[in-house]
PDB file of C-alpha atoms in Angstrom:
ATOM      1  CA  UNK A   1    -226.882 -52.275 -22.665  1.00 85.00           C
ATOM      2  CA  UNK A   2    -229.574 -50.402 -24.653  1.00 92.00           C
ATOM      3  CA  UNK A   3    -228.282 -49.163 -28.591  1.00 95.00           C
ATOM      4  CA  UNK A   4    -229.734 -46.027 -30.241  1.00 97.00           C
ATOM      5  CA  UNK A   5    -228.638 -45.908 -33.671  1.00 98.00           C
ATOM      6  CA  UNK A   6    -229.013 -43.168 -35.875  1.00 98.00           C
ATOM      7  CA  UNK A   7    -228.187 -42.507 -39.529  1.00 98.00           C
ATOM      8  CA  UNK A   8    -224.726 -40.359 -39.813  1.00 98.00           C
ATOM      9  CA  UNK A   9    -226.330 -38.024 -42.143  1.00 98.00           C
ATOM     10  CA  UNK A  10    -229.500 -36.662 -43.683  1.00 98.00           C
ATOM     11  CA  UNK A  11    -229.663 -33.965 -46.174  1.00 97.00           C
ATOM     12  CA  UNK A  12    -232.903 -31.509 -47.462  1.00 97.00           C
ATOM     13  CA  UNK A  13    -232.976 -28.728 -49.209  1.00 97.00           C
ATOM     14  CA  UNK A  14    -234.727 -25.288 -47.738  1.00 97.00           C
ATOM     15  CA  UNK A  15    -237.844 -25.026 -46.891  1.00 97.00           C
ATOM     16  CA  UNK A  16    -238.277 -29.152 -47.239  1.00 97.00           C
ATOM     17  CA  UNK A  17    -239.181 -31.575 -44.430  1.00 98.00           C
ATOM     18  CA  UNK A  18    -235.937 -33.080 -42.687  1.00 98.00           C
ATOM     19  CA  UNK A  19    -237.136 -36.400 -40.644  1.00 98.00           C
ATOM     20  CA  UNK A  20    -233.944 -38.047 -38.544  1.00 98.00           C
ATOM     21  CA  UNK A  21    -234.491 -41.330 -37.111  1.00 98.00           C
ATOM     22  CA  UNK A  22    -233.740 -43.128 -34.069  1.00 98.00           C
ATOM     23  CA  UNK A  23    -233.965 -46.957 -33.978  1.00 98.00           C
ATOM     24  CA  UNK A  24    -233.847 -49.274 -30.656  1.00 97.00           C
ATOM     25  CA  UNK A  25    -235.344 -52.140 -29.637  1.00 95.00           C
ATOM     26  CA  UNK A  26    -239.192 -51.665 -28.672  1.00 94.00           C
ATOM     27  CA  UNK A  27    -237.945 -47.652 -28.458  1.00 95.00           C
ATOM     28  CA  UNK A  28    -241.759 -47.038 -28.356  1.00 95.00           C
ATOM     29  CA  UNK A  29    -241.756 -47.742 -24.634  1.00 93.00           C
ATOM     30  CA  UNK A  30    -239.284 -45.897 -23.813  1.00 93.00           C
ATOM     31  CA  UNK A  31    -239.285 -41.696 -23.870  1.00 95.00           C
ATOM     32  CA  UNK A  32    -237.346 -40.312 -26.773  1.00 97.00           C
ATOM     33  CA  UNK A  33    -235.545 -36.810 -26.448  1.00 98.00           C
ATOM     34  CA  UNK A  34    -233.821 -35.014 -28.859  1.00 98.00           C
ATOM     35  CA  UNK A  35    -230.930 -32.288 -28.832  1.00 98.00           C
ATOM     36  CA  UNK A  36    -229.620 -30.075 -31.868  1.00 98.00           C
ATOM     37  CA  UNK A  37    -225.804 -29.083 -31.351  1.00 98.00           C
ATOM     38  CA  UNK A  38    -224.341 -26.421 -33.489  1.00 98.00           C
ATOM     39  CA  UNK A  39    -220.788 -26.504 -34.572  1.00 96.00           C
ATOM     40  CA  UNK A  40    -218.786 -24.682 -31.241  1.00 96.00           C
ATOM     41  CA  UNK A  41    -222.157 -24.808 -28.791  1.00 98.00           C
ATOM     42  CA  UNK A  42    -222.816 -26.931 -26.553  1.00 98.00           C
ATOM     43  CA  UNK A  43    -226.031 -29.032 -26.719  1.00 98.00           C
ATOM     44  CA  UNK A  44    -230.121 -27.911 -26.969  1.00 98.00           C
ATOM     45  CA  UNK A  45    -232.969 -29.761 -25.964  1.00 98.00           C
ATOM     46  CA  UNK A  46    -235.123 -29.760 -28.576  1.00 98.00           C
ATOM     47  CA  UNK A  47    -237.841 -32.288 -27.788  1.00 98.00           C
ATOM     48  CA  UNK A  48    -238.828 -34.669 -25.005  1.00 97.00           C
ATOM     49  CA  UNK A  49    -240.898 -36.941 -23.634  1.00 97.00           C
ATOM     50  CA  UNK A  50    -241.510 -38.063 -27.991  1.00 96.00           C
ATOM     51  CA  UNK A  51    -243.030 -35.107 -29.257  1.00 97.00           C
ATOM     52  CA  UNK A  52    -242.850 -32.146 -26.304  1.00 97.00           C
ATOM     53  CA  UNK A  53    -241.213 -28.798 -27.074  1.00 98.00           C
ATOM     54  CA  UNK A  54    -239.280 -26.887 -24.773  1.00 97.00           C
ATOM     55  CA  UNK A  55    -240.647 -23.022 -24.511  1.00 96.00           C
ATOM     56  CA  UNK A  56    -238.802 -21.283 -26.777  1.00 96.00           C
ATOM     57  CA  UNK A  57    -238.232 -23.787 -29.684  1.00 97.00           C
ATOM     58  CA  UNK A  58    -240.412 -23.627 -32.978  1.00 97.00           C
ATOM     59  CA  UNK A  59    -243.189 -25.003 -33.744  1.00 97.00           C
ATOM     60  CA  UNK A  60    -241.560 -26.369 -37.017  1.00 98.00           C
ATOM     61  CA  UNK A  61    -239.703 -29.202 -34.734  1.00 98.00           C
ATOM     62  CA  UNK A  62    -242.015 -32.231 -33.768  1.00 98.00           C
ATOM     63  CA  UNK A  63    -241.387 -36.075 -32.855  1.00 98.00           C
ATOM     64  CA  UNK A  64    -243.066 -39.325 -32.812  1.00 98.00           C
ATOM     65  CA  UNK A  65    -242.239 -42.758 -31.527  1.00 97.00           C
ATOM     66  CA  UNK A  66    -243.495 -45.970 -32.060  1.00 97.00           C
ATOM     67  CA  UNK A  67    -242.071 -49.690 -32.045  1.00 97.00           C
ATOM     68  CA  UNK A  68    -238.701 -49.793 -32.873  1.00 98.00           C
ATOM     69  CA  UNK A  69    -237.951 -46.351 -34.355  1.00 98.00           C
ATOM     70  CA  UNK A  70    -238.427 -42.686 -33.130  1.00 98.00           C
ATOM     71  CA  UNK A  71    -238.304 -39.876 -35.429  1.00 98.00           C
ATOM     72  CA  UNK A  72    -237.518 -35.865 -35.067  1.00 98.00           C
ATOM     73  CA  UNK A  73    -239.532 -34.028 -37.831  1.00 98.00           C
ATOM     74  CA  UNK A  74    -238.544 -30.666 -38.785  1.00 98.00           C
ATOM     75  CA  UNK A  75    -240.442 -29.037 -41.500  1.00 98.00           C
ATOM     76  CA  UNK A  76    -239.864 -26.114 -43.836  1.00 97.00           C
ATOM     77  CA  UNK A  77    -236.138 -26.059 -42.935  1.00 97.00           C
ATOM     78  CA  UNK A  78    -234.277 -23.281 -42.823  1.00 97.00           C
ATOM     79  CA  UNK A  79    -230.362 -22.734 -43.086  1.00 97.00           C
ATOM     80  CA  UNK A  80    -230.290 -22.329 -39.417  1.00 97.00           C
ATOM     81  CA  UNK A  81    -231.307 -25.685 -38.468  1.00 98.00           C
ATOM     82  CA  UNK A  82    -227.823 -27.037 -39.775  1.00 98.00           C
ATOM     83  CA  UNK A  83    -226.516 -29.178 -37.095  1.00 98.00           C
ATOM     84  CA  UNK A  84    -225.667 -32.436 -35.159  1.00 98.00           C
ATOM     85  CA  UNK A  85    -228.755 -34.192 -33.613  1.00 98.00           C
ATOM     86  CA  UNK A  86    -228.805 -36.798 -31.150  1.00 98.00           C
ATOM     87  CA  UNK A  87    -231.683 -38.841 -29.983  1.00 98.00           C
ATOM     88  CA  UNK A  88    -232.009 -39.969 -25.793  1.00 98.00           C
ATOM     89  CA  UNK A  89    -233.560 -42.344 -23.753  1.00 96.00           C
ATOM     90  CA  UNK A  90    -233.105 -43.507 -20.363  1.00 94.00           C
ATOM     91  CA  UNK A  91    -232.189 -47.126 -19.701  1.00 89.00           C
ATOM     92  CA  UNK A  92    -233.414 -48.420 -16.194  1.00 82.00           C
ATOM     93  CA  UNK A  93    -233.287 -52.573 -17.402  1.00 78.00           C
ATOM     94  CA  UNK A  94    -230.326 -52.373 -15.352  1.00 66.00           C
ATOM     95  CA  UNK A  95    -227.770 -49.307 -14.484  1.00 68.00           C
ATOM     96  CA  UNK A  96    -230.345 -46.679 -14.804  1.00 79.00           C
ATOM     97  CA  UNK A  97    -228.173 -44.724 -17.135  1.00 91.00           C
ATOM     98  CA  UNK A  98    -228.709 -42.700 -20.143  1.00 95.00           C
ATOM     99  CA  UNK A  99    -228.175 -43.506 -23.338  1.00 96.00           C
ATOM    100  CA  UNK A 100    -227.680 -41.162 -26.586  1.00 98.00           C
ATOM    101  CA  UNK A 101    -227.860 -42.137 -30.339  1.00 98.00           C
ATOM    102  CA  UNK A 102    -224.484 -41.719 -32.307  1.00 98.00           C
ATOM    103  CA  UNK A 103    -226.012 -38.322 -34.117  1.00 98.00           C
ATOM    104  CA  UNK A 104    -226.772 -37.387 -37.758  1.00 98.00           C
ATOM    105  CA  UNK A 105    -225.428 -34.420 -39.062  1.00 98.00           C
ATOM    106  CA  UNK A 106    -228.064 -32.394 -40.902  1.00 98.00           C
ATOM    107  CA  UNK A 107    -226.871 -30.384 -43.980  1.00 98.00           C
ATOM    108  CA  UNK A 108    -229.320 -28.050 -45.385  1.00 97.00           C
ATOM    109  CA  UNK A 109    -228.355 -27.968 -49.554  1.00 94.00           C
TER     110      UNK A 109
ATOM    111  CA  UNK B   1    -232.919 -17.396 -15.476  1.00 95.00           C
ATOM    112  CA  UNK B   2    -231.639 -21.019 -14.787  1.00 96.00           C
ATOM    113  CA  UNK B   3    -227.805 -21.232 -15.317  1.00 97.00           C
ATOM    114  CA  UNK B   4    -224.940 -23.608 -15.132  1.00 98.00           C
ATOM    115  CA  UNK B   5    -221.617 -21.968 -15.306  1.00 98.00           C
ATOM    116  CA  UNK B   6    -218.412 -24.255 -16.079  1.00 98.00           C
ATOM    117  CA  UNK B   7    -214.356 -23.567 -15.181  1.00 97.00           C
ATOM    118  CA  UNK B   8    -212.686 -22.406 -17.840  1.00 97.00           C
ATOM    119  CA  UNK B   9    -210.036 -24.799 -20.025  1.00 98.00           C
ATOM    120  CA  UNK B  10    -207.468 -26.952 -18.455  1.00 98.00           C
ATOM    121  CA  UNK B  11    -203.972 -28.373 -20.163  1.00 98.00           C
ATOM    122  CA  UNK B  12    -202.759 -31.049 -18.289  1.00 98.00           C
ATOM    123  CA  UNK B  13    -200.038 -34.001 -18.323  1.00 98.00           C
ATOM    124  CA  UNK B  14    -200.419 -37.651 -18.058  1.00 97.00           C
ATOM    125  CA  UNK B  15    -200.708 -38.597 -14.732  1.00 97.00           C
ATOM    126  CA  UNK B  16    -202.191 -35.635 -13.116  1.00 98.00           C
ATOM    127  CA  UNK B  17    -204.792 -35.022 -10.919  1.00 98.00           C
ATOM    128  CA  UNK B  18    -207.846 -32.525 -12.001  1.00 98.00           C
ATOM    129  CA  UNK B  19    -211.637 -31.470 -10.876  1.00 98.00           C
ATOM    130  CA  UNK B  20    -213.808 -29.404 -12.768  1.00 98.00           C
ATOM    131  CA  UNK B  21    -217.051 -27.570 -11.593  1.00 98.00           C
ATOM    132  CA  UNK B  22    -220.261 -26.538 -12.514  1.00 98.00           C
ATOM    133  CA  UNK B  23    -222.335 -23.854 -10.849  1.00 98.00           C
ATOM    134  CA  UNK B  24    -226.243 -24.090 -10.812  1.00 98.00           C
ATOM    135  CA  UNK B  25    -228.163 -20.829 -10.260  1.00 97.00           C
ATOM    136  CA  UNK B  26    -231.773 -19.933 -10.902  1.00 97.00           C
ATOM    137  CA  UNK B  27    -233.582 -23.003  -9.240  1.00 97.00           C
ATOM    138  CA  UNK B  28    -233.043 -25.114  -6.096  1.00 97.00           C
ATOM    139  CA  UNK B  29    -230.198 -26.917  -6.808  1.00 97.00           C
ATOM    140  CA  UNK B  30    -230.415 -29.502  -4.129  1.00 97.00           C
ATOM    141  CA  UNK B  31    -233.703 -30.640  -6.109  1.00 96.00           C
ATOM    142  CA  UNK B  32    -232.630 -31.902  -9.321  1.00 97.00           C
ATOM    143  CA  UNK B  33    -230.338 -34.492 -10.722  1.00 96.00           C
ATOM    144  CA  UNK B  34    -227.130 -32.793 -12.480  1.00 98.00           C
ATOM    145  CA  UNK B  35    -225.101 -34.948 -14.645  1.00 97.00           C
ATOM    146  CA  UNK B  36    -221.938 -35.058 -16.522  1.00 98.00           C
ATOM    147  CA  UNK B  37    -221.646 -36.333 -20.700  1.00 98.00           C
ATOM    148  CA  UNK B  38    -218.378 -36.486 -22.820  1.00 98.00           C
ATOM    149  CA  UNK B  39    -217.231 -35.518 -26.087  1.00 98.00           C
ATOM    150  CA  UNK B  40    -214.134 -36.565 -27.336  1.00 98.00           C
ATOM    151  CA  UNK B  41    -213.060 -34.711 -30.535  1.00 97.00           C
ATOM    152  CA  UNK B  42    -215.233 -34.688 -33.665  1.00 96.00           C
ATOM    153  CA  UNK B  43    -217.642 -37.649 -32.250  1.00 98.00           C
ATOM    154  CA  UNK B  44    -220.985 -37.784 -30.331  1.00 98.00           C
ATOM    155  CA  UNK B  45    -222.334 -37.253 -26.593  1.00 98.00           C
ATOM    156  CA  UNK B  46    -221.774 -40.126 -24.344  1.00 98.00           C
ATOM    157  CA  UNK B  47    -223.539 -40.069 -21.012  1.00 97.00           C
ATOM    158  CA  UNK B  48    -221.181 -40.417 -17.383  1.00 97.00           C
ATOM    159  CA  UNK B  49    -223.008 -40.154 -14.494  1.00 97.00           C
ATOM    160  CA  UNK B  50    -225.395 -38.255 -12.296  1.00 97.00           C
ATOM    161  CA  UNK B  51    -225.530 -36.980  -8.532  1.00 97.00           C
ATOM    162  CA  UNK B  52    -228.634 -35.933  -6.634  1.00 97.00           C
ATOM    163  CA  UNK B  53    -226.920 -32.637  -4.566  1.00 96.00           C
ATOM    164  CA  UNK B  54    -230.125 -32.963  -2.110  1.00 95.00           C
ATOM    165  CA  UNK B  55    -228.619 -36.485  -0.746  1.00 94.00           C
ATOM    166  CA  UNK B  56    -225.391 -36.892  -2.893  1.00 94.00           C
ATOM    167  CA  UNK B  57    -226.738 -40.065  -5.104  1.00 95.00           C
ATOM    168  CA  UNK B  58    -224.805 -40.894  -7.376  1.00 95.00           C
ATOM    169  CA  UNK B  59    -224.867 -43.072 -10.773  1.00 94.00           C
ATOM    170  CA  UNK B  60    -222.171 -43.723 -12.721  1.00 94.00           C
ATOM    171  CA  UNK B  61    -222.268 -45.353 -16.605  1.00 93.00           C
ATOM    172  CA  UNK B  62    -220.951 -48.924 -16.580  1.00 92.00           C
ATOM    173  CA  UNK B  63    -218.077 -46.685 -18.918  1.00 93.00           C
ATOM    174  CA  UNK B  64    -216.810 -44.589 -16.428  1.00 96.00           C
ATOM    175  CA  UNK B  65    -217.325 -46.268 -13.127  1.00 95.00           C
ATOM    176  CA  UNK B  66    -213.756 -46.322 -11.406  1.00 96.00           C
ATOM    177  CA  UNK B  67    -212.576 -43.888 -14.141  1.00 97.00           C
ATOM    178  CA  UNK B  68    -214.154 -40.677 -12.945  1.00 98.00           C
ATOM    179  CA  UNK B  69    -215.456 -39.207  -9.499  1.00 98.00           C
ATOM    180  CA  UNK B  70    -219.059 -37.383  -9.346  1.00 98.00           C
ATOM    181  CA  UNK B  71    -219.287 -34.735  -6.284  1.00 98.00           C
ATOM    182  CA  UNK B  72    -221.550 -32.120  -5.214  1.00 98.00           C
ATOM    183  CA  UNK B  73    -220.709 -28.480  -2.442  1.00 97.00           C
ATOM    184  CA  UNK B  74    -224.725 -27.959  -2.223  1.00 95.00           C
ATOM    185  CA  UNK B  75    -223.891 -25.313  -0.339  1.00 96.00           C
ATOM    186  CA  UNK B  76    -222.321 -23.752  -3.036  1.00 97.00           C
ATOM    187  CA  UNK B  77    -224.554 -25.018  -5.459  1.00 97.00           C
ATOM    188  CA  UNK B  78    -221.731 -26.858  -7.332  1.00 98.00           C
ATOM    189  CA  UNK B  79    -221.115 -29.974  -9.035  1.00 98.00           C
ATOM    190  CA  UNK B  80    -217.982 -31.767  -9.959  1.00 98.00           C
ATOM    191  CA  UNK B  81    -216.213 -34.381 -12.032  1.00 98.00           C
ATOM    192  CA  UNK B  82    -212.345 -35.079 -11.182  1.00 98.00           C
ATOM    193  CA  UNK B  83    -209.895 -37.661 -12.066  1.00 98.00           C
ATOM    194  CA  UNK B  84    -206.651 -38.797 -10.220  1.00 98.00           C
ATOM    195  CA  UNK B  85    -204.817 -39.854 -13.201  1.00 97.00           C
ATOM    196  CA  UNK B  86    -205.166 -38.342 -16.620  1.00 98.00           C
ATOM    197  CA  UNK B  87    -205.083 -39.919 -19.730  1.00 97.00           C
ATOM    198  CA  UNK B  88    -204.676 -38.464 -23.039  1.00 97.00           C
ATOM    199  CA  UNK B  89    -207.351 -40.084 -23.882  1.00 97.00           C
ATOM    200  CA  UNK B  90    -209.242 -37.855 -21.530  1.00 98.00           C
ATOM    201  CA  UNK B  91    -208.951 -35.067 -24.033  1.00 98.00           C
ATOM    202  CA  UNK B  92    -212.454 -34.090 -24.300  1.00 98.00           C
ATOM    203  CA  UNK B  93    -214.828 -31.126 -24.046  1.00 98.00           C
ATOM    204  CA  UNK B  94    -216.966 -32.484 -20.476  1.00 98.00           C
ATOM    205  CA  UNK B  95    -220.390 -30.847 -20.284  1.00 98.00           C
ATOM    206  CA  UNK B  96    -222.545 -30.436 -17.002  1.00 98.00           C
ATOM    207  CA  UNK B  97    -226.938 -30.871 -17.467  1.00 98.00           C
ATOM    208  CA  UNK B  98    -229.781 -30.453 -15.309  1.00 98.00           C
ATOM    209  CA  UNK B  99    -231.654 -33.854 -15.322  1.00 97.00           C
ATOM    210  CA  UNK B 100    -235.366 -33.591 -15.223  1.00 96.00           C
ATOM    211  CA  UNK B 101    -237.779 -36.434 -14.519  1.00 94.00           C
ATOM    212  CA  UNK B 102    -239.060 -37.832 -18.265  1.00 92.00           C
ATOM    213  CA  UNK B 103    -243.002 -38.360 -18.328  1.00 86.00           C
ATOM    214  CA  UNK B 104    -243.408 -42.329 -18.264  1.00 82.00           C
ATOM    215  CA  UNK B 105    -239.243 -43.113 -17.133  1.00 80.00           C
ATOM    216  CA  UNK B 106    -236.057 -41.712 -16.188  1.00 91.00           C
ATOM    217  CA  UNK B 107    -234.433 -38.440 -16.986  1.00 95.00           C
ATOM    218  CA  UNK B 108    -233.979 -35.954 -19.639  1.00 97.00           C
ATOM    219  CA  UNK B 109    -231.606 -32.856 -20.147  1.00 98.00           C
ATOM    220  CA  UNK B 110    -233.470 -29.617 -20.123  1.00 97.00           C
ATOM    221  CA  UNK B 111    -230.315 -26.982 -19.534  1.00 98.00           C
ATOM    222  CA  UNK B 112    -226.623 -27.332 -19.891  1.00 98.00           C
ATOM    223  CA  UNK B 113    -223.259 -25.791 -19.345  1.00 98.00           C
ATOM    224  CA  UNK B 114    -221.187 -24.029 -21.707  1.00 98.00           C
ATOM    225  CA  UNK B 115    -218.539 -26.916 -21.595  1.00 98.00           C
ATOM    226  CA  UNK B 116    -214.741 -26.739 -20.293  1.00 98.00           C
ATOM    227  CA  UNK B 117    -212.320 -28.232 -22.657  1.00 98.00           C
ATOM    228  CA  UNK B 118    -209.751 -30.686 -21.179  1.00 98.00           C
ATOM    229  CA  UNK B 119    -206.467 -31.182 -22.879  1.00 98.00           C
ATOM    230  CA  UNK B 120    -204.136 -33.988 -21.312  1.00 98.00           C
ATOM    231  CA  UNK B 121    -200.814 -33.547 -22.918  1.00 97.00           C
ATOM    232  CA  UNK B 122    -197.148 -34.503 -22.178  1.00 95.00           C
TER     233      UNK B 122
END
């Protein structure tokens, strides 16, 4: 089965560029979404399809992928952006499932 | 507005039998994929299984196959996960999420439910 892994935690201070990464083999051909959860909320979509924003979300989140690690970018972070983040692809080699990363909590100094 | 509306909280024993719902509203919900995904206490999202209401298609992950059932009322517009026999290791807040169709392959999760909260307890 196909592994996402993700760092536990990543830490920036205000107004700096957070970058959380997402590693899996050849992830590059695969789509990468991303979902910020705040503590007591359930789960938002933040990006898909690699670098896509849903209507609604700031410009300030962005995301690449390419060979064996996708990344979610979020610049000039504010205090709001403290969360749990979780990368997700879709694995169709065999059970056409989906798969998420383990999350990294972001803490914003 | 698109919507998916859980039941509320349930406490239940070892042993027990239990099915939650989720209620889609704002789009046709016979046309989408709608999917279930764990989270036990303090850890990360982990990805059950999937029904197409339109047909009642279902997918489970290798994890839960045999553990959980996936069902869909489409003429209610609901979805639902059940078990026959609790665990305590079941004790997990179980959200519902609209699958969409990802750009190159499979599916992605645009709008979810608030969550329902399932205690199994003796």
């Amino acid at each position: 089965s196909y592994v996402l892994t993700q760092p536990p935690s990543v830490s920036v201070a205000p107004g700096q560029t957070a970058r959380i990464t997402c590693g899996g083999n050849n992830i590059g051909s695969k789509s990468v979404h991303w979902y910020q959860q705040k503590p007591g909320q359930a789960p938002v979509l933040v990006v898909y399809d690699d670098s896509d924003r849903p209507s609604g979300i700031p410009e300030r989140f962005s995301g690449s992928n390419s060979g064996n690690t996708a990344t979610l970018t979020i610049s000039r972070v504010e205090a709001g952006d403290e969360a749990d983040y979780y990368c997700q692809v879709w694995d169709s080699s065999s059970d056409h499932r989906g798969v998420f990363g383990g999350g990294t909590k972001l803490t914003v100094l | 507005e698109v919507q998916l509306v859980q039941s509320g909280a349930e406490v239940k024993k070892p042993g027990e039998s239990l099915k939650i719902s989720c209620k889609g509203s704002g789009y046709s919900f016979t046309s989408y994929w709608i999917g279930w995904v764990r989270q036990m206490p303090g850890k990360g999202l982990e990805w059950m299984g999937i029904i197409y209401p339109g047909d009642s298609d279902t997918r489970y992950s290798p994890s839960f196959q045999g553990q959980v059932t996936i069902s869909a009322d489409k003429s209610i517009s609901t979805a639902y996960l059940q078990w026959s026999s609790l665990k305590a290791s079941d004790t997990a807040m179980y959200y519902c999420a609209r699958h969409l169709r990802s750009s190159t392959s499979g599916y992605y999760m645009d709008v979810w439910g608030k969550g329902t909260t399932v205690t199994v307890s003796s």
